[in-house]
Amino acid sequence: MFYFSVPLGKFVRRVSRLRGGGSALPGLVVEKIDPGFMRRTLSTLPLGVAVVSGTNGKTTTTKMVVELLESQGLTVFTNRTGSNFTRGVAAALLGEVDWRGRLTADVAVLELDEAHAVHFVNQVPPRYSLLLNVLRDQLDRFGEIDKTAELLQHIASKTTGTVVLNREDPRVARIASTLNGPEALYFGLDDSLLSTFPNDDEMRAAPGSPVPPASARPHADVVLRRVGADDADFEYDGATVTTGMKLRGVYNIFNAAAALTLARAIAVRDAGTEQAPQGKTVADNAGLLKALSKVAPAFGRGESLVVDGLPLDLILVKNPSGFRLGLKSFPAAGYATMIAINDNYADGRDMSWLWDVEFDTLRGGGVDQLSGSRAYDMALRLQYDDVAIGAVDTEIAPALAAFIRGAKDKPKRIFCTYTAMLAIRRELSKITTVEVVS
C-alpha cells in the first residue's frame, strides 16, 4: 500500500537538510500525520528490532553492535545521528525507506533515550534490548535514578526475545527478576576492574565498602577481564581472548562487552529463516572480534580530529560518572584542555552534578579555556578544586578559536556536553576534516 506520509516526510527531510535544520524534524512531521509509520516499517524485518538504552554509552555501544552484526553478513538499519528520540528514529527511517515505505534490512539496532524508549516499545515491541546502566543524569527530566530504572524495566517488559543486562549495576541486574518470558543475558567485569566502574550507589558509599565477589553475581555471557593501552581481554564460552581496540576510554571497552553479548545473541539465528536454513547457527566469534578491533569512536565520544597537524580529542560528558571516567581515560598531562558546558534540553538543565566530579587531575596543567552557557558555573567548580583557569567565554565559536590559537603547538582535548559538542564540531568542520553524520 502507498502512504502519502512517506514522500511528504522525504520532502521535508530534503528541505530541512538544505536549510541546515535539525535531523529530527522530518520524523516529527511523519509522527504527527502517520503514527503507525515506525511500527509498520520495522515489523517487516526478519530479525526484528534491538533497542539500546541506559544512562551512559548508548551511541558508541549502538555503533559497535551495528558493525559487529555487519561483520556477520547482516544488513542493519540504525539511527546513526545519535538522535535518540522516537522522532529521530522516524527521521532516520525516512532516509532509508523507498517511496513506498519499504525498508531493506535484516535487523534494526536503535539507540533510544530512556524516556522515549518507553514510548517506542509501546508502539514497536523489540525482539532484543540492551540495558547499559542507571546513573544520576538529567535529574530535571527523569527525576531520581529509581525512576530511570523503572523506565528501563518497562523496555525489558516489552521485549519479546532477549534482554541483555549489566551484571555490575544492581538496578539493571534486578530487572531480570521481573521478566516474564524474555531470556536474560548478562555482561560483566573481572573483579579487578570493579573499582574502575563504580555503580551509582558505590560512588556514594564510604571508601573501602565491600564489593560482592564474582561468585555471588550471575554468570555473564561476556566478561571484560583486562583493559590495555590498545587492546583488551574478553572471556566468553569458557575461554579468554585478546583483541586490539581502536576505541579509547575504559568505559568504551566495558561497553564493548555489552555489544559483544547482544551481537552474539542476534547472530544466533533460528532454523527456518532465510538467514539460517540448516538450523541454528552460532556466531562467527573470530569475525566479531576482528570487527570489534576496527570500531572507531562515535562522533564526539573520544573522537580524534587533526588541527594544525596535532590531535584534538572530543570527549562527551553529561553526568558525574561519565566525566570521572573521561578524566581517568584521557589524562590531561601534555594536552591543552578546554571544557564547554551547555544546559540546553538535550544536555539537561540541572548542572549541579558538576559538584559530584573531582577535578584534581587537572591541577597540573590547569584548564586553558572554559565555554558554554554554564562556563562560569564550571569556573566556580574548578576554583574549589584549585584548578587554574586561563580564560572564560560563554560563546563557543570565539572561545574555540582562542583555544586553538593559544595552544597551537600542543595536542588538544575538549570535554563538552552534547549541544556544546555539536557546536564545536560545526566550527571545527570549517578548518579540518570532520565526519559528516546524517
Tab-separated table of C-alpha atoms in Angstrom, residues 10-389:
chain	number	residue	atom	x	y	z
A	10	LYS	CA	11.185	12.699	2.459
A	11	PHE	CA	10.424	16.146	1.025
A	12	VAL	CA	10.573	17.749	4.485
A	13	ARG	CA	13.857	15.913	5.141
A	14	ARG	CA	15.406	17.242	1.932
A	15	VAL	CA	14.265	20.820	2.592
A	16	SER	CA	15.431	20.632	6.209
A	17	ARG	CA	18.880	19.428	5.186
A	18	LEU	CA	19.219	22.169	2.548
A	19	ARG	CA	18.391	24.779	5.191
A	20	GLY	CA	20.699	23.231	7.764
A	21	GLY	CA	17.808	22.210	10.004
A	22	GLY	CA	17.729	19.541	12.695
A	23	SER	CA	17.836	15.867	11.750
A	24	ALA	CA	14.699	15.025	13.762
A	25	LEU	CA	12.244	17.500	12.161
A	26	PRO	CA	11.097	15.177	9.326
A	27	GLY	CA	10.476	12.461	11.897
A	28	LEU	CA	8.323	14.784	13.964
A	29	VAL	CA	6.258	15.600	10.878
A	30	VAL	CA	5.703	11.959	9.885
A	31	GLU	CA	4.881	11.004	13.500
A	32	LYS	CA	2.088	13.589	13.513
A	33	ILE	CA	0.497	12.646	10.201
A	34	ASP	CA	1.163	8.884	10.244
A	35	PRO	CA	1.525	7.494	13.812
A	36	GLY	CA	1.780	3.911	12.507
A	37	PHE	CA	4.789	4.609	10.285
A	38	MET	CA	7.504	3.137	12.536
A	39	ARG	CA	5.591	0.027	13.578
A	40	ARG	CA	4.514	-0.711	10.013
A	41	THR	CA	8.020	-0.299	8.624
A	42	LEU	CA	10.050	-2.056	11.327
A	43	SER	CA	7.668	-5.007	11.706
A	44	THR	CA	8.853	-6.330	8.335
A	45	LEU	CA	12.446	-7.001	9.476
A	46	PRO	CA	13.307	-10.733	9.629
A	47	LEU	CA	15.376	-10.430	12.835
A	48	GLY	CA	13.284	-7.718	14.419
A	49	VAL	CA	14.405	-4.690	16.409
A	50	ALA	CA	17.091	-4.315	19.080
A	51	VAL	CA	16.880	-1.325	21.447
A	52	VAL	CA	19.958	0.026	23.257
A	53	SER	CA	19.240	2.239	26.267
A	54	GLY	CA	20.698	3.352	29.585
A	55	THR	CA	22.313	6.455	31.033
A	56	ASN	CA	25.817	6.284	29.564
A	57	GLY	CA	27.345	4.850	26.412
A	58	LYS	CA	24.332	4.353	24.124
A	59	THR	CA	25.772	5.922	20.980
A	60	THR	CA	29.131	4.149	20.937
A	61	THR	CA	27.609	0.830	22.009
A	62	THR	CA	24.997	1.021	19.261
A	63	LYS	CA	27.748	1.760	16.727
A	64	MET	CA	29.670	-1.289	17.939
A	65	VAL	CA	26.646	-3.579	17.706
A	66	VAL	CA	25.899	-2.383	14.172
A	67	GLU	CA	29.454	-3.000	12.961
A	68	LEU	CA	29.639	-6.386	14.678
A	69	LEU	CA	26.408	-7.538	13.038
A	70	GLU	CA	27.516	-6.248	9.651
A	71	SER	CA	30.607	-8.427	10.037
A	72	GLN	CA	28.192	-11.376	10.197
A	73	GLY	CA	26.773	-10.501	6.786
A	74	LEU	CA	23.634	-8.786	8.103
A	75	THR	CA	22.141	-5.584	6.736
A	76	VAL	CA	21.462	-3.302	9.693
A	77	PHE	CA	19.280	-0.221	9.977
A	78	THR	CA	20.208	2.244	12.755
A	79	ASN	CA	19.652	5.857	13.818
A	80	ARG	CA	23.228	6.828	13.102
A	81	THR	CA	22.977	10.517	14.037
A	82	GLY	CA	22.508	9.631	17.692
A	83	SER	CA	19.144	11.459	17.653
A	84	ASN	CA	17.681	9.067	20.195
A	85	PHE	CA	14.092	10.283	20.492
A	86	THR	CA	11.345	8.476	18.570
A	87	ARG	CA	11.231	11.314	16.050
A	88	GLY	CA	14.956	10.728	15.407
A	89	VAL	CA	14.252	7.087	14.573
A	90	ALA	CA	11.412	8.110	12.267
A	91	ALA	CA	13.673	10.656	10.543
A	92	ALA	CA	16.395	8.037	10.053
A	93	LEU	CA	13.820	5.650	8.577
A	94	LEU	CA	12.745	8.306	6.080
A	95	GLY	CA	16.319	8.410	4.824
A	96	GLU	CA	16.400	4.633	4.239
A	97	VAL	CA	12.941	3.573	3.022
A	98	ASP	CA	11.893	3.748	-0.614
A	99	TRP	CA	8.978	5.906	-1.781
A	100	ARG	CA	6.541	3.139	-0.803
A	101	GLY	CA	7.937	2.990	2.718
A	102	ARG	CA	9.796	-0.316	2.302
A	103	LEU	CA	12.982	-0.858	4.321
A	104	THR	CA	15.689	-3.233	3.100
A	105	ALA	CA	17.397	-4.596	6.219
A	106	ASP	CA	17.671	-7.750	8.318
A	107	VAL	CA	17.572	-6.102	11.717
A	108	ALA	CA	17.287	-2.648	13.299
A	109	VAL	CA	19.609	-1.595	16.120
A	110	LEU	CA	18.340	1.602	17.697
A	111	GLU	CA	19.779	3.879	20.354
A	112	LEU	CA	16.933	5.324	22.435
A	113	ASP	CA	16.786	7.819	25.260
A	114	GLU	CA	15.365	6.097	28.345
A	115	ALA	CA	12.110	8.064	28.433
A	116	HIS	CA	11.487	7.998	24.684
A	117	ALA	CA	12.317	4.293	24.566
A	118	VAL	CA	9.225	3.666	26.698
A	119	HIS	CA	7.026	5.308	24.053
A	120	PHE	CA	8.831	3.484	21.255
A	121	VAL	CA	8.488	-0.017	22.739
A	122	ASN	CA	4.776	0.582	23.306
A	123	GLN	CA	4.481	1.041	19.533
A	124	VAL	CA	7.171	-1.400	18.380
A	125	PRO	CA	7.930	-4.253	20.815
A	126	PRO	CA	11.642	-5.063	20.341
A	127	ARG	CA	12.919	-8.618	19.968
A	128	TYR	CA	16.121	-7.637	21.807
A	129	SER	CA	17.050	-4.968	24.321
A	130	LEU	CA	20.395	-3.968	25.813
A	131	LEU	CA	20.230	-2.020	29.095
A	132	LEU	CA	23.583	-0.490	29.968
A	133	ASN	CA	23.421	1.317	33.308
A	134	VAL	CA	21.483	3.593	35.640
A	135	LEU	CA	23.395	6.672	36.809
A	136	ARG	CA	22.404	10.127	38.013
A	137	ASP	CA	21.818	12.076	34.824
A	138	GLN	CA	19.465	14.925	33.855
A	139	LEU	CA	17.524	14.830	37.119
A	140	ASP	CA	15.333	17.659	35.819
A	141	ARG	CA	13.978	15.277	33.154
A	142	PHE	CA	13.979	11.838	34.747
A	143	GLY	CA	13.864	12.504	38.489
A	144	GLU	CA	15.846	10.208	40.750
A	145	ILE	CA	17.597	7.140	39.374
A	146	ASP	CA	14.956	4.711	40.612
A	147	LYS	CA	12.626	6.351	38.096
A	148	THR	CA	15.211	5.750	35.361
A	149	ALA	CA	15.415	2.105	36.447
A	150	GLU	CA	11.626	1.858	36.078
A	151	LEU	CA	11.895	3.181	32.526
A	152	LEU	CA	14.462	0.511	31.653
A	153	GLN	CA	12.335	-2.163	33.309
A	154	HIS	CA	9.428	-1.174	31.067
A	155	ILE	CA	11.652	-1.586	27.998
A	156	ALA	CA	12.583	-5.071	29.205
A	157	SER	CA	8.958	-5.974	29.848
A	158	LYS	CA	8.061	-5.212	26.226
A	159	THR	CA	10.988	-7.207	24.814
A	160	THR	CA	9.886	-10.452	23.180
A	161	GLY	CA	13.184	-12.317	22.863
A	162	THR	CA	16.385	-11.495	24.789
A	163	VAL	CA	17.223	-8.814	27.349
A	164	VAL	CA	20.943	-8.075	27.874
A	165	LEU	CA	21.726	-6.631	31.316
A	166	ASN	CA	24.718	-5.082	33.067
A	167	ARG	CA	25.604	-7.533	35.827
A	168	GLU	CA	27.566	-4.910	37.741
A	169	ASP	CA	24.751	-2.364	38.037
A	170	PRO	CA	22.354	-3.620	40.733
A	171	ARG	CA	19.393	-1.612	39.455
A	172	VAL	CA	19.856	-3.057	35.977
A	173	ALA	CA	20.643	-6.606	37.121
A	174	ARG	CA	17.475	-6.695	39.254
A	175	ILE	CA	15.362	-6.267	36.131
A	176	ALA	CA	15.928	-9.969	35.389
A	177	SER	CA	13.679	-10.932	38.325
A	178	THR	CA	10.766	-9.019	36.771
A	179	LEU	CA	10.910	-10.692	33.365
A	180	ASN	CA	8.117	-12.992	32.280
A	181	GLY	CA	9.094	-14.599	29.002
A	182	PRO	CA	12.251	-12.935	27.620
A	183	GLU	CA	15.628	-14.601	28.113
A	184	ALA	CA	18.101	-12.640	30.279
A	185	LEU	CA	21.802	-12.473	29.396
A	186	TYR	CA	24.478	-10.524	31.243
A	187	PHE	CA	27.747	-8.769	30.506
A	188	GLY	CA	30.169	-8.119	33.316
A	189	LEU	CA	33.591	-7.258	34.704
A	190	ASP	CA	36.503	-9.087	36.223
A	191	ASP	CA	36.773	-8.412	39.979
A	192	SER	CA	39.980	-6.464	39.369
A	193	LEU	CA	38.087	-3.881	37.290
A	194	LEU	CA	35.078	-3.312	39.552
A	195	SER	CA	36.590	-0.292	41.302
A	196	THR	CA	37.094	1.399	37.923
A	197	PHE	CA	33.361	1.266	37.153
A	198	PRO	CA	31.521	2.100	40.393
A	199	ASN	CA	27.749	1.952	40.147
A	200	ASP	CA	25.749	4.886	41.464
A	201	ASP	CA	25.447	3.503	44.991
A	202	GLU	CA	29.172	2.742	45.188
A	203	MET	CA	30.090	6.288	44.135
A	204	ARG	CA	28.278	7.472	47.253
A	205	ALA	CA	29.410	4.690	49.591
A	206	ALA	CA	32.126	5.008	52.198
A	207	PRO	CA	35.656	4.233	50.952
A	208	GLY	CA	36.559	0.585	51.361
A	209	SER	CA	32.978	-0.689	51.312
A	210	PRO	CA	32.902	-4.395	50.359
A	211	VAL	CA	32.155	-5.433	46.766
A	212	PRO	CA	30.297	-8.728	46.136
A	213	PRO	CA	32.642	-11.351	44.646
A	214	ALA	CA	32.004	-12.626	41.116
A	215	SER	CA	30.713	-15.911	42.546
A	216	ALA	CA	27.811	-14.016	44.142
A	217	ARG	CA	26.822	-12.388	40.858
A	218	PRO	CA	25.024	-14.119	37.967
A	219	HIS	CA	27.005	-15.758	35.171
A	220	ALA	CA	27.864	-13.313	32.391
A	221	ASP	CA	27.842	-14.271	28.717
A	222	VAL	CA	30.788	-11.919	28.108
A	223	VAL	CA	33.217	-10.682	30.799
A	224	LEU	CA	35.784	-7.915	30.358
A	225	ARG	CA	38.913	-9.319	32.019
A	226	ARG	CA	41.600	-6.728	31.200
A	227	VAL	CA	41.942	-3.296	29.610
A	228	GLY	CA	45.272	-2.453	27.957
A	229	ALA	CA	46.551	0.664	26.219
A	230	ASP	CA	45.344	-0.540	22.816
A	231	ASP	CA	43.866	-3.991	23.464
A	232	ALA	CA	41.560	-5.838	25.852
A	233	ASP	CA	40.770	-9.353	27.087
A	234	PHE	CA	37.243	-10.742	26.945
A	235	GLU	CA	36.029	-14.077	28.275
A	236	TYR	CA	33.154	-15.986	26.706
A	237	ASP	CA	32.333	-19.630	26.040
A	238	GLY	CA	34.841	-20.595	28.729
A	239	ALA	CA	37.880	-19.035	27.030
A	240	THR	CA	39.676	-15.683	27.265
A	241	VAL	CA	40.601	-13.912	24.034
A	242	THR	CA	42.659	-10.786	23.344
A	243	THR	CA	41.753	-8.258	20.684
A	244	GLY	CA	43.200	-4.923	19.612
A	245	MET	CA	40.977	-1.867	20.178
A	246	LYS	CA	40.793	1.438	18.312
A	247	LEU	CA	38.325	2.681	20.894
A	248	ARG	CA	39.807	4.643	23.758
A	249	GLY	CA	38.355	5.153	27.202
A	250	VAL	CA	37.796	2.400	29.721
A	251	TYR	CA	34.039	2.955	29.593
A	252	ASN	CA	34.023	2.240	25.843
A	253	ILE	CA	35.853	-1.044	26.427
A	254	PHE	CA	33.315	-2.159	29.032
A	255	ASN	CA	30.528	-1.294	26.616
A	256	ALA	CA	32.311	-3.481	24.053
A	257	ALA	CA	31.466	-6.438	26.323
A	258	ALA	CA	27.823	-5.332	26.173
A	259	ALA	CA	27.951	-5.038	22.384
A	260	LEU	CA	29.523	-8.481	22.041
A	261	THR	CA	26.807	-10.010	24.209
A	262	LEU	CA	23.986	-8.526	22.151
A	263	ALA	CA	25.645	-9.236	18.794
A	264	ARG	CA	26.267	-12.860	19.761
A	265	ALA	CA	22.592	-13.219	20.736
A	266	ILE	CA	21.330	-11.731	17.470
A	267	ALA	CA	23.843	-13.609	15.308
A	268	VAL	CA	22.481	-16.971	16.546
A	269	ARG	CA	19.609	-17.320	14.112
A	270	ASP	CA	16.724	-19.764	14.208
A	271	ALA	CA	16.126	-22.600	11.778
A	272	GLY	CA	13.604	-21.964	9.069
A	273	THR	CA	14.620	-18.365	8.434
A	274	GLU	CA	16.216	-17.296	5.204
A	275	GLN	CA	19.389	-16.467	7.169
A	276	ALA	CA	19.825	-19.953	8.683
A	277	PRO	CA	18.140	-22.691	6.635
A	278	GLN	CA	20.176	-25.510	8.221
A	279	GLY	CA	19.144	-24.895	11.837
A	280	LYS	CA	20.568	-22.619	14.478
A	281	THR	CA	23.887	-21.089	13.520
A	282	VAL	CA	26.438	-19.906	16.046
A	283	ALA	CA	28.007	-16.502	15.838
A	284	ASP	CA	31.306	-16.185	13.993
A	285	ASN	CA	33.305	-15.134	17.050
A	286	ALA	CA	36.522	-14.577	15.104
A	287	GLY	CA	34.651	-12.268	12.754
A	288	LEU	CA	33.099	-10.415	15.670
A	289	LEU	CA	36.473	-9.822	17.304
A	290	LYS	CA	38.024	-8.655	14.047
A	291	ALA	CA	35.164	-6.204	13.551
A	292	LEU	CA	35.420	-5.022	17.165
A	293	SER	CA	39.120	-4.266	16.719
A	294	LYS	CA	38.260	-1.883	13.863
A	295	VAL	CA	35.458	0.105	15.524
A	296	ALA	CA	36.353	3.804	15.777
A	297	PRO	CA	34.791	6.125	18.385
A	298	ALA	CA	31.354	7.545	17.651
A	299	PHE	CA	31.378	11.262	16.889
A	300	GLY	CA	32.270	13.313	19.955
A	301	ARG	CA	32.850	10.224	22.123
A	302	GLY	CA	36.631	10.165	22.213
A	303	GLU	CA	36.702	11.235	18.567
A	304	SER	CA	40.153	12.446	17.493
A	305	LEU	CA	40.470	15.151	14.833
A	306	VAL	CA	43.579	16.825	13.438
A	307	VAL	CA	44.111	20.581	13.882
A	308	ASP	CA	47.400	22.249	12.933
A	309	GLY	CA	48.911	18.808	12.447
A	310	LEU	CA	48.173	17.736	16.040
A	311	PRO	CA	45.312	15.709	17.557
A	312	LEU	CA	42.252	17.365	19.038
A	313	ASP	CA	40.124	14.960	21.065
A	314	LEU	CA	36.427	15.486	21.809
A	315	ILE	CA	35.115	13.800	24.961
A	316	LEU	CA	31.386	13.940	25.668
A	317	VAL	CA	30.465	14.440	29.351
A	318	LYS	CA	26.957	14.527	30.743
A	319	ASN	CA	26.922	13.179	34.299
A	320	PRO	CA	29.332	12.557	37.200
A	321	SER	CA	30.241	9.016	36.204
A	322	GLY	CA	30.885	9.929	32.576
A	323	PHE	CA	33.041	12.950	33.469
A	324	ARG	CA	35.021	10.949	36.058
A	325	LEU	CA	35.738	8.155	33.598
A	326	GLY	CA	36.570	10.686	30.887
A	327	LEU	CA	39.155	12.353	33.125
A	328	LYS	CA	40.567	8.940	34.025
A	329	SER	CA	40.650	7.647	30.447
A	330	PHE	CA	42.023	10.837	28.877
A	331	PRO	CA	44.526	12.335	31.346
A	332	ALA	CA	45.357	15.997	30.873
A	333	ALA	CA	49.153	15.708	31.040
A	334	GLY	CA	50.759	17.031	27.862
A	335	TYR	CA	47.485	18.395	26.448
A	336	ALA	CA	45.892	21.810	26.288
A	337	THR	CA	42.457	21.479	27.856
A	338	MET	CA	39.114	23.149	27.168
A	339	ILE	CA	35.780	22.473	28.878
A	340	ALA	CA	32.465	23.529	27.284
A	341	ILE	CA	29.283	23.144	29.351
A	342	ASN	CA	25.822	23.931	27.966
A	343	ASP	CA	22.493	23.461	29.729
A	344	ASN	CA	20.121	23.091	26.786
A	345	TYR	CA	17.349	20.493	26.946
A	346	ALA	CA	19.472	17.791	25.321
A	347	ASP	CA	22.229	18.409	27.895
A	348	GLY	CA	19.969	18.530	30.946
A	349	ARG	CA	19.194	21.836	32.628
A	350	ASP	CA	20.380	20.855	36.108
A	351	MET	CA	24.176	21.214	36.238
A	352	SER	CA	24.529	20.593	39.970
A	353	TRP	CA	26.097	17.238	39.078
A	354	LEU	CA	29.355	19.047	38.322
A	355	TRP	CA	29.915	19.174	42.086
A	356	ASP	CA	29.988	15.352	42.182
A	357	VAL	CA	33.089	15.231	39.955
A	358	GLU	CA	36.655	15.517	41.296
A	359	PHE	CA	38.829	17.689	39.039
A	360	ASP	CA	42.115	17.348	40.926
A	361	THR	CA	43.728	15.590	37.926
A	362	LEU	CA	43.543	18.920	36.063
A	363	ARG	CA	45.560	20.832	38.665
A	364	GLY	CA	48.914	20.159	37.000
A	365	GLY	CA	48.218	21.899	33.698
A	366	GLY	CA	45.026	23.787	34.515
A	367	VAL	CA	42.233	24.444	32.028
A	368	ASP	CA	43.116	26.803	29.185
A	369	GLN	CA	39.583	27.726	28.119
A	370	LEU	CA	36.055	27.452	29.507
A	371	SER	CA	32.985	27.996	27.356
A	372	GLY	CA	29.281	27.269	27.001
A	373	SER	CA	26.235	28.745	28.684
A	374	ARG	CA	27.369	27.398	32.067
A	375	ALA	CA	31.033	28.308	31.719
A	376	TYR	CA	31.014	30.380	34.898
A	377	ASP	CA	29.434	27.542	36.878
A	378	MET	CA	32.291	25.359	35.654
A	379	ALA	CA	34.812	28.043	36.598
A	380	LEU	CA	33.469	28.195	40.148
A	381	ARG	CA	33.606	24.418	40.453
A	382	LEU	CA	37.236	24.316	39.268
A	383	GLN	CA	38.225	27.034	41.721
A	384	TYR	CA	37.054	24.845	44.594
A	385	ASP	CA	39.430	22.119	43.363
A	386	ASP	CA	42.311	24.614	42.964
A	387	VAL	CA	42.435	24.202	39.172
A	388	ALA	CA	43.915	27.204	37.354
A	389	ILE	CA	41.739	28.720	34.594
